[in-house]
Amino acid sequence: MISATSISSGGMAVATQRFNNAAESIATVGTSLPSATQVDLSSSAVQLIESKAEFGINAAVLKSSLDTDRRVLDILV
């Protein structure tokens, strides 16, 4: 069975990667790199905002899952 902890941790990893990719594409603007002329700043900025929100949501799910696990263990002990 897949736990909420592993799902939210995986979601945080994906959000981090999306954030890094968007940040790298923005960082190429103004450089002589070949892809710098093809960067869409507005979509990159949206990706930054979305990945930040996605990370926050997954962090909240992780916290809630860990709190629930702690409460269950407190009840059992």
C-alpha positions as a printed NumPy array, in Angstrom:
array([[  0.   ,   0.   ,   0.   ],
       [  1.244,   3.461,  -0.869],
       [  1.214,   5.833,   2.089],
       [  0.299,   9.503,   2.094],
       [  3.834,  10.208,   3.253],
       [  5.414,   8.703,   0.152],
       [  2.873,  10.329,  -2.169],
       [  3.355,  13.795,  -0.696],
       [  7.141,  13.377,  -0.609],
       [  7.091,  12.404,  -4.269],
       [  4.891,  15.395,  -5.043],
       [  7.331,  17.688,  -3.293],
       [ 10.198,  16.233,  -5.336],
       [  8.28 ,  16.771,  -8.589],
       [  7.381,  20.335,  -7.582],
       [ 11.014,  21.048,  -6.751],
       [ 12.136,  19.762, -10.148],
       [  9.497,  21.843, -11.97 ],
       [ 10.572,  24.923, -10.002],
       [ 14.234,  24.309, -10.856],
       [ 13.454,  23.837, -14.56 ],
       [ 11.467,  27.079, -14.705],
       [ 14.168,  28.964, -12.8  ],
       [ 16.862,  27.669, -15.15 ],
       [ 14.905,  28.758, -18.215],
       [ 14.435,  32.246, -16.746],
       [ 18.13 ,  32.387, -15.87 ],
       [ 19.079,  31.844, -19.52 ],
       [ 17.392,  35.081, -20.582],
       [ 19.998,  37.643, -21.523],
       [ 22.7  ,  35.048, -22.088],
       [ 24.154,  33.795, -25.327],
       [ 22.794,  30.284, -24.807],
       [ 20.897,  28.975, -27.854],
       [ 17.593,  28.432, -26.01 ],
       [ 17.599,  31.906, -24.429],
       [ 15.692,  33.439, -27.327],
       [ 12.918,  30.853, -26.985],
       [ 12.059,  31.426, -23.31 ],
       [  8.484,  32.456, -22.566],
       [  8.844,  34.475, -19.364],
       [  5.136,  34.541, -18.551],
       [  4.722,  30.756, -18.708],
       [  7.963,  30.291, -16.758],
       [  6.708,  32.652, -14.059],
       [  3.42 ,  30.758, -13.901],
       [  5.359,  27.495, -13.532],
       [  7.306,  29.003, -10.63 ],
       [  4.098,  30.041,  -8.869],
       [  2.371,  26.713,  -9.557],
       [  5.295,  24.639,  -8.34 ],
       [  5.578,  26.735,  -5.184],
       [  1.879,  26.181,  -4.459],
       [  2.167,  22.477,  -5.307],
       [  5.094,  22.099,  -2.908],
       [  3.158,  23.87 ,  -0.148],
       [  0.104,  21.672,  -0.635],
       [  2.191,  18.503,  -0.54 ],
       [  4.006,  19.746,   2.565],
       [  0.642,  20.325,   4.254],
       [ -0.506,  16.812,   3.322],
       [  2.744,  15.385,   4.681],
       [  2.354,  17.303,   7.952],
       [ -1.26 ,  16.188,   8.294],
       [ -0.339,  12.573,   7.605],
       [  2.459,  12.624,  10.175],
       [  0.173,  14.275,  12.743],
       [ -2.467,  11.6  ,  12.146],
       [  0.101,   8.819,  12.501],
       [  1.322,  10.378,  15.754],
       [ -2.236,  10.575,  17.116],
       [ -2.923,   6.95 ,  16.228],
       [  0.258,   5.866,  17.989],
       [ -0.695,   7.951,  21.041],
       [ -4.057,   6.181,  21.16 ],
       [ -2.478,   2.739,  20.862],
       [  0.154,   3.328,  23.525]])
